[in-house]
mmCIF file of C-alpha atoms in Angstrom:
data_model
loop_
_atom_site.group_PDB
_atom_site.id
_atom_site.type_symbol
_atom_site.label_atom_id
_atom_site.label_comp_id
_atom_site.label_asym_id
_atom_site.label_seq_id
_atom_site.Cartn_x
_atom_site.Cartn_y
_atom_site.Cartn_z
ATOM 1 C CA MET C 126 26.455 30.043 51.752
ATOM 2 C CA PHE C 127 27.259 30.229 48.038
ATOM 3 C CA GLY C 128 27.091 26.452 46.785
ATOM 4 C CA PHE C 129 23.363 26.231 49.163
ATOM 5 C CA THR C 130 22.732 28.935 46.678
ATOM 6 C CA GLY C 131 24.156 28.311 43.738
ATOM 7 C CA ALA C 132 22.132 24.355 44.294
ATOM 8 C CA VAL C 133 19.270 25.301 44.572
ATOM 9 C CA VAL C 134 19.077 27.790 41.618
ATOM 10 C CA ILE C 135 20.038 24.597 39.938
ATOM 11 C CA LEU C 136 17.357 22.606 41.214
ATOM 12 C CA LEU C 137 14.805 25.378 40.469
ATOM 13 C CA LEU C 138 16.776 25.810 37.136
ATOM 14 C CA ALA C 139 15.697 21.825 36.147
ATOM 15 C CA LEU C 140 11.842 22.140 38.171
ATOM 16 C CA ILE C 141 11.724 25.046 35.461
ATOM 17 C CA ALA C 142 13.010 22.381 32.655
ATOM 18 C CA ALA C 143 10.173 19.516 33.681
ATOM 19 C CA THR C 144 7.629 21.675 33.971
ATOM 20 C CA ILE C 145 7.356 23.524 30.553
ATOM 21 C CA LYS C 146 7.350 21.726 27.932
ATOM 22 C CA ILE C 147 6.908 23.116 24.604
ATOM 23 C CA LEU C 148 4.745 21.481 21.702
ATOM 24 C CA LYS C 149 5.179 21.845 18.006
ATOM 25 C CA GLU C 150 2.632 22.266 15.381
ATOM 26 C CA TYR C 151 2.177 18.955 14.124
ATOM 27 C CA GLN C 152 2.673 17.933 18.112
ATOM 28 C CA ARG C 153 -0.203 17.053 20.667
ATOM 29 C CA GLY C 154 1.196 15.847 24.567
ATOM 30 C CA VAL C 155 -1.209 13.468 26.337
ATOM 31 C CA ILE C 156 -1.409 14.083 29.748
ATOM 32 C CA LEU C 157 -1.155 11.694 32.744
ATOM 33 C CA THR C 158 -1.834 13.109 36.074
ATOM 34 C CA LEU C 159 -1.381 10.550 38.675
ATOM 35 C CA GLY C 160 -1.602 7.225 35.912
ATOM 36 C CA ARG C 161 -5.167 8.712 34.583
ATOM 37 C CA TYR C 162 -5.941 10.243 31.131
ATOM 38 C CA THR C 163 -6.469 14.156 31.965
ATOM 39 C CA GLY C 164 -6.455 16.014 29.088
ATOM 40 C CA THR C 165 -4.821 16.817 25.149
ATOM 41 C CA LYS C 166 -2.502 19.558 24.924
ATOM 42 C CA GLY C 167 -0.498 21.942 22.441
ATOM 43 C CA PRO C 168 0.349 23.077 20.241
ATOM 44 C CA GLY C 169 3.068 24.962 22.188
ATOM 45 C CA LEU C 170 3.568 26.003 25.762
ATOM 46 C CA ILE C 171 2.272 23.747 28.079
ATOM 47 C CA ILE C 172 2.517 23.336 31.234
ATOM 48 C CA VAL C 173 3.478 19.627 33.084
ATOM 49 C CA ILE C 174 3.974 19.045 36.828
ATOM 50 C CA PRO C 175 6.837 17.027 37.734
ATOM 51 C CA GLY C 176 5.980 13.820 40.064
ATOM 52 C CA VAL C 177 1.852 13.852 38.682
ATOM 53 C CA GLN C 178 2.310 14.628 35.532
ATOM 54 C CA SER C 179 3.254 12.689 33.121
ATOM 55 C CA MET C 180 3.154 14.098 28.998
ATOM 56 C CA ILE C 181 3.353 11.148 25.891
ATOM 57 C CA ARG C 182 4.284 12.955 22.800
ATOM 58 C CA VAL C 183 2.226 11.900 19.415
ATOM 59 C CA ASP C 184 2.636 12.832 15.984
ATOM 60 C CA LEU C 185 -0.127 14.229 14.032
ATOM 61 C CA ARG C 186 2.359 14.505 10.361
ATOM 62 C CA THR C 187 1.306 11.569 7.934
ATOM 63 C CA VAL C 188 3.680 8.724 8.685
ATOM 64 C CA VAL C 189 4.912 7.169 5.023
ATOM 65 C CA MET C 190 4.798 2.461 6.204
ATOM 66 C CA ASP C 191 6.624 0.271 3.468
ATOM 67 C CA VAL C 192 4.664 -2.561 4.117
ATOM 68 C CA PRO C 193 7.344 -5.910 3.796
ATOM 69 C CA SER C 194 6.434 -8.542 0.691
ATOM 70 C CA GLN C 195 4.188 -10.311 1.639
ATOM 71 C CA ASP C 196 4.213 -14.401 -0.170
ATOM 72 C CA VAL C 197 0.189 -14.411 -1.984
ATOM 73 C CA ILE C 198 -1.694 -16.903 -3.154
ATOM 74 C CA SER C 199 -4.253 -16.023 -5.614
ATOM 75 C CA ARG C 200 -7.702 -17.392 -6.711
ATOM 76 C CA ASP C 201 -6.428 -19.481 -9.209
ATOM 77 C CA ASN C 202 -3.464 -20.725 -7.196
ATOM 78 C CA VAL C 203 -0.481 -18.395 -8.144
ATOM 79 C CA SER C 204 1.592 -17.914 -6.058
ATOM 80 C CA VAL C 205 2.622 -14.647 -6.096
ATOM 81 C CA LYS C 206 5.125 -11.612 -3.986
ATOM 82 C CA VAL C 207 3.391 -8.711 -3.067
ATOM 83 C CA ASN C 208 4.592 -5.597 -1.024
ATOM 84 C CA ALA C 209 2.852 -2.682 -0.680
ATOM 85 C CA VAL C 210 3.159 0.705 1.080
ATOM 86 C CA VAL C 211 0.334 2.412 3.573
ATOM 87 C CA TYR C 212 -0.336 6.701 4.714
ATOM 88 C CA PHE C 213 -1.453 7.039 7.402
ATOM 89 C CA ARG C 214 -1.847 9.789 10.508
ATOM 90 C CA VAL C 215 -3.516 10.264 13.901
ATOM 91 C CA VAL C 216 -6.527 12.005 14.298
ATOM 92 C CA ASP C 217 -7.229 11.070 17.867
ATOM 93 C CA PRO C 218 -3.443 11.264 19.847
ATOM 94 C CA ALA C 219 -5.436 9.770 22.919
ATOM 95 C CA LYS C 220 -6.854 7.005 21.627
ATOM 96 C CA ALA C 221 -3.661 6.050 19.809
ATOM 97 C CA VAL C 222 -1.783 6.911 23.396
ATOM 98 C CA LEU C 223 -4.557 4.553 25.885
ATOM 99 C CA GLN C 224 -5.741 2.153 22.781
ATOM 100 C CA VAL C 225 -3.551 0.340 21.887
ATOM 101 C CA GLU C 226 0.594 0.798 22.991
ATOM 102 C CA HIS C 227 2.908 1.050 19.734
ATOM 103 C CA TYR C 228 -0.201 1.981 16.958
ATOM 104 C CA TYR C 229 3.286 1.451 14.316
ATOM 105 C CA GLU C 230 3.817 -1.619 14.800
ATOM 106 C CA ALA C 231 0.034 -2.384 15.116
ATOM 107 C CA ILE C 232 -0.623 -0.879 11.601
ATOM 108 C CA SER C 233 1.843 -3.000 10.507
ATOM 109 C CA GLN C 234 0.553 -5.991 11.317
ATOM 110 C CA VAL C 235 -2.737 -5.265 10.234
ATOM 111 C CA ALA C 236 -1.752 -3.924 7.267
ATOM 112 C CA GLN C 237 0.041 -7.964 6.472
ATOM 113 C CA THR C 238 -2.157 -9.800 7.038
ATOM 114 C CA THR C 239 -4.753 -7.060 5.364
ATOM 115 C CA LEU C 240 -3.134 -7.619 2.227
ATOM 116 C CA ARG C 241 -2.893 -11.218 2.080
ATOM 117 C CA SER C 242 -6.639 -12.011 2.991
ATOM 118 C CA VAL C 243 -7.744 -9.365 0.196
ATOM 119 C CA LEU C 244 -5.751 -10.246 -2.594
ATOM 120 C CA GLY C 245 -5.987 -14.540 -1.854
ATOM 121 C CA GLN C 246 -9.543 -13.427 -3.143
ATOM 122 C CA HIS C 247 -8.768 -12.260 -6.152
ATOM 123 C CA GLU C 248 -7.217 -13.747 -9.269
ATOM 124 C CA LEU C 249 -3.819 -13.148 -11.012
ATOM 125 C CA ASP C 250 -5.404 -10.336 -13.849
ATOM 126 C CA GLU C 251 -7.400 -8.833 -11.617
ATOM 127 C CA MET C 252 -4.144 -8.092 -9.146
ATOM 128 C CA LEU C 253 -1.865 -7.232 -12.366
ATOM 129 C CA THR C 254 -5.023 -4.352 -13.334
ATOM 130 C CA GLU C 255 -7.284 -3.460 -10.916
ATOM 131 C CA ARG C 256 -5.078 -2.106 -8.617
ATOM 132 C CA ASP C 257 -6.988 0.906 -7.908
ATOM 133 C CA LYS C 258 -9.931 -1.558 -6.539
ATOM 134 C CA LEU C 259 -7.820 -3.497 -4.673
ATOM 135 C CA ASN C 260 -5.946 -0.547 -3.617
ATOM 136 C CA GLN C 261 -9.119 1.454 -2.580
ATOM 137 C CA ASP C 262 -10.331 -2.509 -0.909
ATOM 138 C CA ILE C 263 -7.764 -2.598 1.258
ATOM 139 C CA GLN C 264 -7.687 0.868 2.492
ATOM 140 C CA ILE C 265 -11.766 0.826 3.816
ATOM 141 C CA ILE C 266 -10.870 -2.334 5.720
ATOM 142 C CA LEU C 267 -7.223 -0.898 7.176
ATOM 143 C CA ASP C 268 -9.148 2.561 7.941
ATOM 144 C CA GLU C 269 -12.176 0.185 10.002
ATOM 145 C CA GLN C 270 -9.761 -1.799 12.240
ATOM 146 C CA THR C 271 -7.779 0.793 12.943
ATOM 147 C CA ASP C 272 -10.833 3.227 13.673
ATOM 148 C CA PRO C 273 -10.324 2.751 17.536
ATOM 149 C CA TRP C 274 -6.812 4.036 17.472
ATOM 150 C CA GLY C 275 -7.589 7.064 16.229
ATOM 151 C CA ILE C 276 -6.037 5.898 12.732
ATOM 152 C CA LYS C 277 -6.693 7.384 10.231
ATOM 153 C CA VAL C 278 -5.300 5.830 6.802
ATOM 154 C CA THR C 279 -5.392 7.987 3.957
ATOM 155 C CA ASN C 280 -4.620 5.954 0.651
ATOM 156 C CA VAL C 281 -2.812 2.471 0.389
ATOM 157 C CA GLU C 282 -0.842 1.535 -3.086
ATOM 158 C CA ILE C 283 0.737 -1.944 -3.879
ATOM 159 C CA LYS C 284 3.840 -1.059 -4.990
ATOM 160 C CA HIS C 285 5.340 -5.152 -6.843
ATOM 161 C CA VAL C 286 3.676 -7.964 -8.456
ATOM 162 C CA ASP C 287 6.200 -10.683 -8.656
ATOM 163 C CA LEU C 288 6.031 -13.501 -10.799
ATOM 164 C CA ASP C 289 8.413 -16.762 -11.063
ATOM 165 C CA GLU C 290 10.317 -17.003 -14.368
ATOM 166 C CA SER C 291 8.082 -19.918 -15.103
ATOM 167 C CA MET C 292 4.998 -17.468 -14.366
ATOM 168 C CA ILE C 293 5.997 -14.839 -16.069
ATOM 169 C CA ARG C 294 6.973 -17.041 -19.552
ATOM 170 C CA ALA C 295 3.315 -18.421 -18.865
ATOM 171 C CA ILE C 296 1.903 -14.800 -19.250
ATOM 172 C CA ALA C 297 4.403 -14.089 -22.283
ATOM 173 C CA GLN C 298 3.229 -16.711 -24.457
ATOM 174 C CA GLN C 299 -0.604 -16.750 -24.354
ATOM 175 C CA ALA C 300 -0.248 -12.911 -24.550
ATOM 176 C CA GLU C 301 1.408 -14.195 -27.368
ATOM 177 C CA ALA C 302 -1.254 -16.384 -28.681
ATOM 178 C CA GLU C 303 -3.700 -13.232 -27.551
ATOM 179 C CA ARG C 304 -1.828 -11.394 -30.468
ATOM 180 C CA SER C 305 -2.416 -14.092 -32.853
ATOM 181 C CA ARG C 306 -6.383 -14.452 -32.519
ATOM 182 C CA ARG C 307 -6.572 -11.307 -32.768
ATOM 183 C CA ALA C 308 -4.569 -11.266 -35.925
ATOM 184 C CA LYS C 309 -6.670 -13.814 -37.645
ATOM 185 C CA VAL C 310 -10.094 -12.710 -36.429
ATOM 186 C CA ILE C 311 -9.024 -9.461 -37.900
ATOM 187 C CA HIS C 312 -7.803 -10.776 -40.996
ATOM 188 C CA ALA C 313 -11.082 -12.735 -41.012
ATOM 189 C CA GLN C 314 -13.641 -9.307 -40.879
ATOM 190 C CA GLY C 315 -11.377 -8.750 -43.390
ATOM 191 C CA GLU C 316 -11.945 -11.097 -45.744
ATOM 192 C CA MET C 317 -15.555 -11.431 -45.142
ATOM 193 C CA GLN C 318 -15.865 -7.645 -45.802
ATOM 194 C CA ALA C 319 -14.189 -8.016 -48.960
ATOM 195 C CA ALA C 320 -16.291 -11.052 -50.257
ATOM 196 C CA GLU C 321 -19.173 -9.101 -49.487
ATOM 197 C CA LYS C 322 -17.934 -5.242 -51.537
ATOM 198 C CA LEU C 323 -16.965 -8.232 -53.944
ATOM 199 C CA GLY C 324 -20.299 -9.515 -54.248
ATOM 200 C CA GLU C 325 -21.670 -6.157 -54.595
ATOM 201 C CA ALA C 326 -19.562 -5.393 -57.260
ATOM 202 C CA ALA C 327 -20.241 -8.708 -59.343
ATOM 203 C CA GLU C 328 -24.092 -7.341 -59.028
ATOM 204 C CA ILE C 329 -23.589 -4.316 -60.450
ATOM 205 C CA LEU C 330 -21.568 -5.498 -63.495
ATOM 206 C CA ALA C 331 -24.195 -8.240 -63.902
ATOM 207 C CA ARG C 332 -26.594 -5.748 -64.198
ATOM 208 C CA GLN C 333 -25.036 -3.612 -66.743
ATOM 209 C CA PRO C 334 -22.151 -5.925 -69.335
ATOM 210 C CA GLN C 335 -20.932 -2.776 -70.922
ATOM 211 C CA ALA C 336 -19.628 -1.746 -67.586
ATOM 212 C CA MET C 337 -17.698 -4.725 -66.970
ATOM 213 C CA GLN C 338 -16.298 -3.918 -70.897
ATOM 214 C CA LEU C 339 -14.549 -0.824 -69.366
ATOM 215 C CA ARG C 340 -13.277 -2.565 -66.067
ATOM 216 C CA TYR C 341 -11.891 -4.638 -68.975
ATOM 217 C CA LEU C 342 -10.112 -2.194 -71.074
ATOM 218 C CA GLN C 343 -9.245 -0.053 -67.942
ATOM 219 C CA THR C 344 -7.115 -3.069 -66.335
ATOM 220 C CA LEU C 345 -4.962 -2.577 -70.045
ATOM 221 C CA ILE C 346 -4.521 0.860 -69.352
ATOM 222 C CA GLU C 347 -3.102 0.041 -65.868
ATOM 223 C CA VAL C 348 -0.837 -2.371 -67.256
ATOM 224 C CA ALA C 349 0.556 -0.939 -70.400
ATOM 225 C CA GLY C 350 1.918 1.914 -67.840
ATOM 226 C CA GLU C 351 3.642 -0.367 -65.875
ATOM 227 C CA LYS C 352 6.797 -0.211 -69.534
ATOM 228 C CA ASN C 353 6.328 -4.065 -70.498
ATOM 229 C CA SER C 354 8.237 -4.963 -73.869
ATOM 230 C CA THR C 355 5.315 -8.070 -74.331
ATOM 231 C CA ILE C 356 1.281 -7.477 -73.160
ATOM 232 C CA VAL C 357 -1.128 -10.577 -73.269
ATOM 233 C CA PHE C 358 -4.262 -10.538 -72.250
ATOM 234 C CA PRO C 359 -7.423 -12.879 -73.386
ATOM 235 C CA LEU C 360 -10.047 -11.188 -75.873
ATOM 236 C CA PRO C 361 -13.238 -11.843 -74.611
ATOM 237 C CA MET C 362 -16.087 -12.445 -76.807
ATOM 238 C CA ASP C 363 -18.552 -10.041 -75.667
ATOM 239 C CA LEU C 364 -16.157 -7.618 -78.079
ATOM 240 C CA ILE C 365 -15.982 -10.629 -80.980
ATOM 241 C CA VAL C 366 -19.096 -12.051 -80.938
ATOM 242 C CA PRO C 367 -20.947 -8.311 -82.224
ATOM 243 C CA LEU C 368 -18.230 -8.189 -84.821
ATOM 244 C CA MET C 369 -18.757 -11.858 -86.042
ATOM 245 C CA LYS C 370 -22.266 -11.065 -86.620
ATOM 246 C CA LYS C 371 -21.829 -7.894 -88.553
ATOM 247 C CA LEU C 372 -19.855 -9.624 -91.177
ATOM 248 C CA ASP C 373 -22.090 -11.986 -91.678
ATOM 249 C CA ALA C 374 -24.555 -9.264 -91.840
ATOM 250 C CA ASP C 375 -22.323 -8.242 -95.172
#
């Protein structure tokens, strides 16, 4: 008698355990009754009728998925390896269960193909300098493709763009040539500005001959300040001519 009662008690406890389900705050339960979708429940304590109903747990937290490195040929025919990370979450548990078999694997495959197709439309310089724009383009495309599955792609980040050693050397040579070009342009601009200022100074000195003499004397003062034992300097005719005229007059 005790054995039969114990078996009944154990059977009841097992039935209760199979009937009562507890879902955490970030979980939802998709309920199928006799194979048909009858609703989404949770979080908290829910009742599932064993043998009649089944429940599939769905996590609503944001998932961080690493996209494997992809071989991409850019629009300017440069071969690179690119990997990225995708952030997404389930917003409609029913669609995530009913519309796609394994949504994680499906998003992974879609992310890989989208990454190759989008980056293949851009040149290498754009991949290196316009990552924010490329991230946004990929995120929009992924979000549109996964919307029927009840998935929201919140962000996409390109992590690495790996180049061959030969391409790295070519980029370094290009950067060095660009720096050399800028240095020559800056030097030429400096020479042009200096020539303009010298021309303006020459015009001022031409209008005031006395200024040339003052400048000459200033130069002598600067040379004398260097403590040279011997100073050789030319004597301008502008200083001698007035003296000679005065002597001739005497």
